[in-house]
Coordinates of C-alpha atoms and ligand atoms in Angstrom, one line a residue:
M104 CA -32.6 -16.5 26.7
K105 CA -29.2 -17.7 25.7
S106 CA -25.9 -15.9 26.1
Y107 CA -22.6 -17.6 25.5
S108 CA -19.1 -17.2 26.3
Y109 CA -16.7 -16.3 23.2
M110 CA -13.7 -17.2 25.5
H111 CA -11.6 -20.4 23.7
K112 CA -8.5 -19.2 24.9
G113 CA -5.6 -22.0 25.1
E114 CA -8.1 -24.3 23.3
P115 CA -6.4 -25.7 19.9
Y116 CA -8.1 -24.7 16.8
D117 CA -7.1 -24.7 12.9
E118 CA -5.6 -21.6 12.0
D119 CA -6.3 -22.4 8.4
A120 CA -10.2 -22.6 9.0
F121 CA -10.2 -18.9 10.6
V122 CA -9.6 -15.3 9.7
V123 CA -7.3 -14.4 12.7
C124 CA -7.1 -10.7 13.9
K125 CA -4.9 -9.2 16.6
Y126 CA -6.4 -6.2 18.3
R127 CA -4.9 -3.8 20.6
V128 CA -7.5 -2.7 23.3
A129 CA -7.4 0.2 25.6
T130 CA -10.4 -0.1 28.1
D131 CA -11.3 0.2 31.9
L132 CA -13.1 -3.1 31.6
P133 CA -11.1 -6.4 32.3
I134 CA -9.6 -7.2 29.3
E135 CA -11.6 -10.5 29.0
K136 CA -14.8 -8.5 28.9
A137 CA -13.6 -6.2 26.3
A138 CA -12.6 -9.1 23.9
E139 CA -16.2 -10.9 24.4
A140 CA -17.7 -7.3 23.4
I141 CA -15.7 -7.2 20.3
A142 CA -16.2 -11.0 19.3
A143 CA -19.7 -10.5 20.0
E144 CA -20.3 -7.6 18.0
Q145 CA -18.4 -8.9 15.0
S146 CA -20.0 -12.3 14.8
T147 CA -23.1 -13.5 16.1
G148 CA -23.7 -11.4 19.1
T149 CA -25.4 -8.3 20.1
W150 CA -25.3 -6.4 23.6
T151 CA -27.4 -9.1 25.3
G152 CA -28.7 -12.4 25.4
I153 CA -30.9 -13.1 22.5
S154 CA -33.8 -15.7 21.8
T155 CA -33.0 -16.7 18.2
L156 CA -29.3 -17.3 19.0
E157 CA -29.4 -21.5 18.5
D158 CA -26.3 -23.5 19.8
D159 CA -25.4 -24.6 16.4
V160 CA -25.1 -20.8 15.1
F161 CA -22.7 -19.7 17.8
L162 CA -20.6 -22.9 17.3
K163 CA -20.5 -22.6 13.8
Y164 CA -20.3 -18.8 13.3
G165 CA -19.3 -17.3 16.6
A166 CA -16.0 -15.6 16.8
R167 CA -13.6 -17.1 19.2
I168 CA -11.3 -15.3 21.8
V169 CA -8.0 -17.5 21.3
G170 CA -5.5 -15.4 22.8
I171 CA -4.9 -12.4 25.1
D172 CA -1.4 -11.0 25.4
G173 CA -1.3 -8.1 27.6
D174 CA -3.4 -5.3 26.0
V175 CA -3.2 -7.6 22.6
V176 CA -6.3 -10.0 22.1
T177 CA -6.4 -12.5 19.2
I178 CA -9.9 -13.2 17.7
A179 CA -10.6 -15.9 15.1
Y180 CA -13.5 -15.6 12.7
P181 CA -14.8 -18.8 11.1
E182 CA -14.2 -18.7 7.4
E183 CA -18.1 -19.5 7.0
D184 CA -18.5 -15.9 8.4
F185 CA -17.1 -14.5 5.1
S186 CA -19.1 -13.9 2.0
I187 CA -16.3 -14.2 -0.6
E188 CA -17.7 -14.1 -4.3
V189 CA -20.1 -11.4 -3.5
G190 CA -18.9 -9.2 -0.7
G191 CA -15.3 -9.3 -0.9
I192 CA -13.0 -7.2 0.8
P193 CA -15.8 -4.6 1.8
Q194 CA -17.5 -7.4 3.6
I195 CA -14.3 -8.8 5.3
L196 CA -13.6 -5.2 6.4
S197 CA -17.2 -5.0 7.9
V198 CA -16.3 -8.1 10.2
V199 CA -12.6 -7.4 11.1
A200 CA -12.6 -3.9 11.3
G201 CA -16.4 -2.7 11.5
N202 CA -18.6 -1.7 14.4
L203 CA -16.0 -2.3 16.9
F204 CA -14.4 0.9 16.6
G205 CA -17.5 2.4 17.8
L206 CA -18.1 0.2 21.1
D207 CA -18.5 2.6 24.0
A208 CA -16.8 -0.1 26.3
L209 CA -13.8 0.6 24.3
K210 CA -11.5 3.5 24.8
G211 CA -9.6 2.8 22.0
V212 CA -9.1 -0.5 19.7
R213 CA -6.7 -1.0 16.9
L214 CA -6.7 -3.7 14.2
E215 CA -2.9 -4.6 14.1
D216 CA -2.9 -7.8 11.8
V217 CA -4.9 -10.0 9.9
S218 CA -4.1 -13.4 8.5
F219 CA -6.4 -15.1 6.0
P220 CA -6.9 -19.0 5.7
S221 CA -5.8 -20.4 2.3
G222 CA -9.3 -20.9 1.3
I223 CA -10.0 -17.1 1.3
A224 CA -6.7 -16.1 0.2
K225 CA -6.6 -18.3 -2.7
K226 CA -9.9 -16.4 -4.2
Y227 CA -7.5 -13.2 -4.4
K228 CA -5.3 -13.3 -7.6
G229 CA -2.6 -11.0 -6.0
P230 CA -0.3 -9.1 -8.3
K231 CA 0.0 -9.5 -11.9
F232 CA 3.5 -7.9 -12.0
G233 CA 4.7 -7.3 -8.7
V234 CA 8.2 -6.9 -8.0
D235 CA 9.8 -9.1 -10.8
G236 CA 7.2 -7.8 -13.5
I237 CA 7.8 -4.4 -12.8
R238 CA 11.9 -5.2 -12.7
K239 CA 11.4 -7.0 -16.0
A240 CA 9.6 -3.8 -17.6
L241 CA 12.5 -1.6 -16.8
G242 CA 15.4 -4.3 -17.4
R243 CA 16.6 -3.5 -13.9
P244 CA 16.8 -6.8 -12.5
E245 CA 18.9 -5.9 -8.9
K246 CA 19.2 -2.3 -8.0
P247 CA 16.7 -0.4 -6.3
L248 CA 14.5 1.4 -8.4
V249 CA 14.6 5.1 -8.2
G250 CA 11.6 7.4 -9.0
T251 CA 10.1 10.9 -8.7
I252 CA 6.5 12.4 -8.1
V253 CA 5.8 15.2 -10.3
K254 CA 5.7 18.4 -8.2
P255 CA 4.4 20.8 -7.9
K256 CA 1.7 18.5 -6.7
I257 CA -1.0 20.2 -8.9
G258 CA -0.9 23.2 -11.6
L259 CA 1.4 21.8 -14.3
S260 CA 0.0 21.7 -17.9
P261 CA 0.4 18.3 -19.6
K262 CA 3.4 19.7 -21.5
K263 CA 5.2 20.8 -18.5
T264 CA 4.4 17.4 -17.1
A265 CA 5.7 15.4 -19.7
E266 CA 9.0 17.7 -19.7
Y267 CA 9.4 17.0 -16.0
V268 CA 9.3 13.1 -16.9
Y269 CA 11.6 13.5 -19.6
E270 CA 14.2 15.3 -17.5
A271 CA 13.7 12.8 -14.6
G272 CA 14.3 10.0 -17.2
S273 CA 17.2 11.7 -18.7
G274 CA 18.7 12.1 -15.1
G275 CA 18.7 8.1 -15.0
L276 CA 15.0 8.0 -13.0
T277 CA 13.3 4.5 -13.7
N278 CA 9.8 5.6 -12.3
S279 CA 7.9 8.6 -12.0
K280 CA 4.0 9.0 -11.0
D281 CA 1.2 11.7 -10.7
D282 CA 0.8 13.0 -7.6
E283 CA -2.6 11.7 -5.6
T284 CA -4.6 14.8 -6.0
L285 CA -4.1 14.9 -9.7
V286 CA -6.6 13.1 -11.7
D287 CA -8.4 15.4 -14.7
Q288 CA -8.4 19.0 -13.5
A289 CA -9.0 21.4 -16.1
F290 CA -5.3 22.6 -16.0
C291 CA -4.0 18.9 -17.0
P292 CA -6.6 16.8 -18.7
I293 CA -6.0 13.2 -18.1
E294 CA -5.9 12.2 -21.9
D295 CA -3.5 15.2 -22.9
R296 CA -1.3 14.5 -20.1
T297 CA -1.1 10.6 -20.5
K298 CA -0.6 11.1 -24.4
A299 CA 1.9 13.8 -23.7
V300 CA 3.9 11.7 -20.9
A301 CA 3.8 8.7 -23.3
E302 CA 5.7 10.5 -25.9
S303 CA 8.4 11.3 -23.5
L304 CA 8.6 7.8 -22.4
D305 CA 8.9 6.9 -26.1
K306 CA 11.8 9.5 -26.4
L307 CA 13.5 8.1 -23.5
K308 CA 13.2 4.6 -24.7
E309 CA 14.8 5.3 -28.0
E310 CA 17.8 6.6 -26.1
G311 CA 18.1 3.6 -24.2
R312 CA 16.3 4.3 -20.8
L313 CA 13.4 2.6 -19.8
M314 CA 10.8 4.2 -17.5
L315 CA 7.6 3.9 -16.1
H316 CA 5.2 6.6 -15.2
A317 CA 2.2 5.9 -13.1
V318 CA -1.0 8.0 -14.3
N319 CA -3.6 8.5 -11.3
I320 CA -6.9 7.2 -12.4
S321 CA -8.6 7.5 -9.0
T322 CA -12.3 7.8 -9.7
N323 CA -15.7 6.6 -9.0
G324 CA -16.1 2.8 -8.7
D325 CA -18.3 2.8 -11.9
K326 CA -15.5 4.4 -14.0
I327 CA -12.3 3.4 -12.8
V328 CA -12.0 0.4 -15.0
E329 CA -13.3 2.2 -18.0
L330 CA -10.8 5.1 -17.4
A331 CA -7.7 2.2 -16.9
E332 CA -8.6 1.1 -20.0
D333 CA -8.6 4.5 -21.6
V334 CA -5.4 5.8 -20.1
Q335 CA -3.8 2.5 -21.3
S336 CA -5.1 3.1 -25.0
W337 CA -3.6 6.5 -24.7
G338 CA -0.1 5.3 -24.0
A339 CA 0.0 4.6 -19.9
K340 CA 2.5 2.1 -19.1
Q341 CA 1.5 2.1 -15.5
V342 CA -1.8 3.4 -13.4
M343 CA -1.9 4.5 -10.0
I344 CA -4.8 4.0 -7.5
D345 CA -5.7 6.0 -4.2
V346 CA -6.7 2.6 -2.4
I347 CA -8.1 4.3 0.8
T348 CA -10.3 6.8 -0.9
C349 CA -11.1 4.5 -4.0
G350 CA -11.5 1.2 -2.1
F351 CA -9.7 -2.3 -2.1
A352 CA -12.3 -3.3 -4.7
A353 CA -11.3 -0.5 -7.2
V354 CA -7.7 -1.8 -7.1
Q355 CA -9.0 -5.6 -7.6
A356 CA -11.5 -4.5 -10.4
V357 CA -8.5 -2.9 -12.5
A358 CA -6.2 -5.7 -11.6
E359 CA -8.5 -8.3 -12.7
D360 CA -9.8 -6.4 -15.9
P361 CA -8.0 -9.0 -18.4
K362 CA -7.6 -6.0 -20.9
I363 CA -5.3 -4.4 -18.2
K364 CA -1.7 -4.9 -19.1
V365 CA 0.0 -2.7 -16.9
P366 CA 1.2 -2.6 -13.2
I367 CA -0.9 -0.9 -10.8
H368 CA 1.0 1.7 -8.3
V369 CA -0.9 2.1 -5.1
H370 CA -0.9 5.5 -3.1
R371 CA -2.4 5.2 0.4
T372 CA -3.4 8.6 0.8
M373 CA -5.9 9.4 4.0
H374 CA -4.3 6.2 5.6
G375 CA -2.8 8.5 8.7
A376 CA -6.5 9.2 9.5
F377 CA -6.6 5.7 11.0
T378 CA -3.1 4.1 11.0
K379 CA -1.5 7.2 13.1
D380 CA -3.1 6.8 16.6
P381 CA -1.1 3.9 18.1
L382 CA -4.2 3.1 20.5
H383 CA -7.2 3.4 17.8
G384 CA -7.9 2.5 14.3
V385 CA -6.2 0.1 11.8
S386 CA -2.3 -0.2 11.4
M387 CA -0.8 -0.2 8.0
L388 CA -0.2 -4.0 8.0
P389 CA -3.6 -5.3 7.2
I390 CA -3.9 -2.9 4.5
T391 CA -0.7 -3.9 3.0
R392 CA -1.8 -7.4 3.0
L393 CA -5.4 -6.5 1.2
V394 CA -3.8 -4.3 -1.2
R395 CA -1.4 -7.5 -2.1
M396 CA -4.2 -9.8 -2.4
C397 CA -6.3 -7.4 -4.7
G398 CA -3.6 -7.2 -7.1
G399 CA -1.5 -4.2 -6.3
D400 CA 2.0 -4.3 -8.0
A401 CA 3.5 -1.3 -5.9
L402 CA 2.5 -0.2 -2.6
H403 CA 3.6 2.8 -0.2
I404 CA 5.1 1.5 2.9
G405 CA 6.5 4.6 4.4
T406 CA 10.5 5.5 4.7
L407 CA 11.3 3.3 7.5
G408 CA 11.7 5.8 10.1
V409 CA 14.0 8.2 7.7
G410 CA 11.6 10.4 5.5
K411 CA 8.9 13.0 6.8
M412 CA 6.1 10.7 7.3
A413 CA 5.6 8.9 10.6
G414 CA 6.3 5.3 10.6
G415 CA 9.5 3.4 11.7
A416 CA 9.2 0.1 13.1
A417 CA 5.7 -0.4 11.4
D418 CA 7.1 0.2 8.0
K419 CA 9.3 -2.8 8.6
S420 CA 6.4 -4.9 8.9
N421 CA 4.9 -3.5 5.7
L422 CA 7.8 -4.2 3.9
G423 CA 7.7 -7.7 5.1
A424 CA 4.0 -8.3 4.0
C425 CA 5.0 -6.9 0.4
L426 CA 7.9 -9.6 0.2
D427 CA 7.0 -12.6 2.2
A428 CA 5.9 -15.8 0.6
E429 CA 2.3 -15.6 1.8
H430 CA -0.3 -17.6 -0.1
G431 CA 1.8 -17.8 -3.1
H432 CA 1.1 -14.5 -4.4
K433 CA 3.7 -12.3 -6.3
S434 CA 5.4 -9.9 -4.1
V435 CA 4.4 -6.2 -4.2
M436 CA 7.0 -3.5 -4.8
P437 CA 7.6 -1.5 -1.8
V438 CA 7.7 2.2 -2.3
A439 CA 9.5 4.5 0.1
S440 CA 8.3 7.9 0.0
G441 CA 7.8 11.0 1.5
G442 CA 10.5 13.5 2.4
V443 CA 13.0 11.6 0.6
Y444 CA 16.2 13.1 -0.7
P445 CA 19.7 11.9 -2.0
G446 CA 21.1 12.1 1.5
I447 CA 18.8 9.6 3.2
V448 CA 18.7 6.9 0.3
S449 CA 21.5 4.7 1.8
D450 CA 19.8 4.8 5.2
I451 CA 16.5 3.5 3.2
I452 CA 18.4 0.7 1.3
K453 CA 20.0 -0.3 4.5
A454 CA 16.7 -0.6 6.1
A455 CA 14.6 -2.1 3.1
G456 CA 17.3 -4.1 1.0
L457 CA 17.5 -3.6 -2.6
D458 CA 13.8 -4.8 -3.5
V459 CA 12.4 -1.2 -3.0
Q460 CA 11.4 1.8 -5.1
I461 CA 12.8 4.9 -3.6
Q462 CA 11.2 7.9 -4.9
A463 CA 11.5 11.6 -4.2
G464 CA 9.3 14.7 -5.1
G465 CA 10.6 17.6 -3.5
G466 CA 14.0 15.9 -3.3
V467 CA 14.2 15.9 -7.2
A468 CA 12.1 19.1 -8.1
G469 CA 14.1 20.9 -5.3
H470 CA 17.6 20.4 -6.5
P471 CA 19.2 23.9 -6.9
G472 CA 20.1 22.7 -10.8
G473 CA 16.4 21.5 -11.7
V474 CA 14.9 18.3 -12.3
R475 CA 17.4 16.5 -14.3
K476 CA 20.2 17.3 -11.9
G477 CA 17.8 16.3 -9.1
A478 CA 17.2 13.0 -10.7
T479 CA 20.9 12.4 -11.5
A480 CA 21.5 13.4 -7.7
M481 CA 19.1 10.7 -6.6
S482 CA 20.3 8.0 -9.1
Q483 CA 23.9 8.6 -8.0
A484 CA 22.8 8.3 -4.2
V485 CA 21.1 4.6 -5.3
D486 CA 24.2 3.9 -7.0
A487 CA 26.6 4.9 -4.1
A488 CA 24.7 2.8 -1.9
Y489 CA 24.4 -0.1 -4.1
D490 CA 28.1 0.1 -4.5
G491 CA 28.8 0.6 -0.7
I492 CA 30.2 3.7 -0.9
P493 CA 29.5 6.5 1.5
A494 CA 27.2 9.5 -0.3
A495 CA 29.7 12.0 0.7
K496 CA 32.6 10.2 -0.8
Y497 CA 30.8 9.5 -4.2
A498 CA 29.8 13.2 -4.5
E499 CA 33.5 14.2 -4.5
S500 CA 33.6 13.8 -8.3
R501 CA 29.6 14.0 -9.0
P502 CA 28.6 17.7 -8.7
E503 CA 24.8 16.9 -8.7
L504 CA 25.1 14.6 -5.9
K505 CA 27.5 17.0 -4.1
A506 CA 25.0 20.1 -4.8
A507 CA 22.0 18.0 -3.2
L508 CA 24.0 17.0 -0.2
D509 CA 25.2 20.8 0.0
K510 CA 21.4 21.8 0.1
W511 CA 19.9 19.0 2.1
G512 CA 22.4 17.2 4.0
S513 CA 22.5 13.6 5.0
K514 CA 21.1 11.9 7.9
Ligands
LIG680 C1 5.9 12.3 -1.5 C2 4.4 12.1 -1.9 C3 3.9 11.2 -1.2 C4 4.1 11.1 0.0 C5 2.8 10.2 0.8 C6 3.9 13.8 -1.2 O1 6.6 13.8 -2.0 O2 4.1 12.5 -3.5 O3 2.3 11.6 -1.3 O4 5.2 10.0 -0.1 O5 3.2 9.4 2.2 O6 3.3 14.2 -1.8 O7 4.2 13.8 0.1 P1 8.0 14.3 -1.5 P2 3.2 8.1 2.1 O8 9.0 13.4 -2.0 O9 7.9 15.7 -1.9 O10 7.8 14.3 0.0 O11 4.1 7.3 0.8 O12 4.0 7.8 3.5 O13 2.0 7.5 2.1
LIG681 MG1 1.9 12.8 -3.0

């Protein structure tokens, strides 16, 4: 029986020939043993020495432990371990984020980051639109985008949804979207909703206001491309996919459909099930990298420590992964969402910079003066931050912003 050491710590290796993962590990074992358990389980091994493991199998396909830094181990998987044409992201995830989470030897393990060699990354086309494409569609070259989520989350008819969108656009918003749980319920059939919203967007356009609304097409894998094409033919200018519940392959399939000519807004509902625990699961960063490879044009990254959702420093890394120059893919529009209201807009822009889509659901629909005034207040907050004027000062001559600050305050 042969058994091998997967330890290659300190040895030089060609980073562009491996998928390199960083795992945070909580274990009672010596950290080297825990790292061996992960490297073995996720590549060539099993829990014992085996007679079928030839030297060259290990040398070619065995994962390598290339670094240990405190509780973080770095494991490099040879490019050849991956089945890219047939297999795609599902197979990648089975390697880098698969069985290891169930290993009894580990109390906790968290995939913190992953990097791909150019040979794999280049197989993915990345966003068709990204930051520049979305900005171009909106005629807004520099200012942060400012959007809303139609609220209540569910329950509005197509007509009421379209009215909401028209009011939001009239107040100056550039973006709106369906909420993540709305698809095609009886109270708001997707065809009727898409057509009604398209009329609102056309009317806004005639009035000189360009706006996108992302229609949620999250559905089964065998239907999503057809649904994307359908909503586009009904007038949708953007589609939305819940990437965790639908899968990365769903985003990729829609992005790579040559008939689809609209950007994809990617929502991350359910990510908290595995991103929230600091010692177990998967951080948002690998998710962001995969969404970008698969062709998501805009992605929720959190509110950089100032909204209702947990995040903070991690959101900054997500922002970087949307905008950096990785593999020549177009950049992804980072979306700051979740508990946003006008009083925290300047903090978000301070943390994110100008390439960000700031959106508020409750922070628009909850305005005492209604949706249009709520949208106006959000737009004013963005304008104030863009011009470097404190929101309270800007609000002195702007009653909509004043009312929002009075209701929700600033942070
Ligand atoms: C925002 C939102 C989004 C969250 C999810 C919501 O609404 O539509 O789903 O942004 O969080 O329903 O909460 P509000 P994340 O503006 O009313 O909070 O973006 O972090 O995935
Ligand atoms: Mg939502």
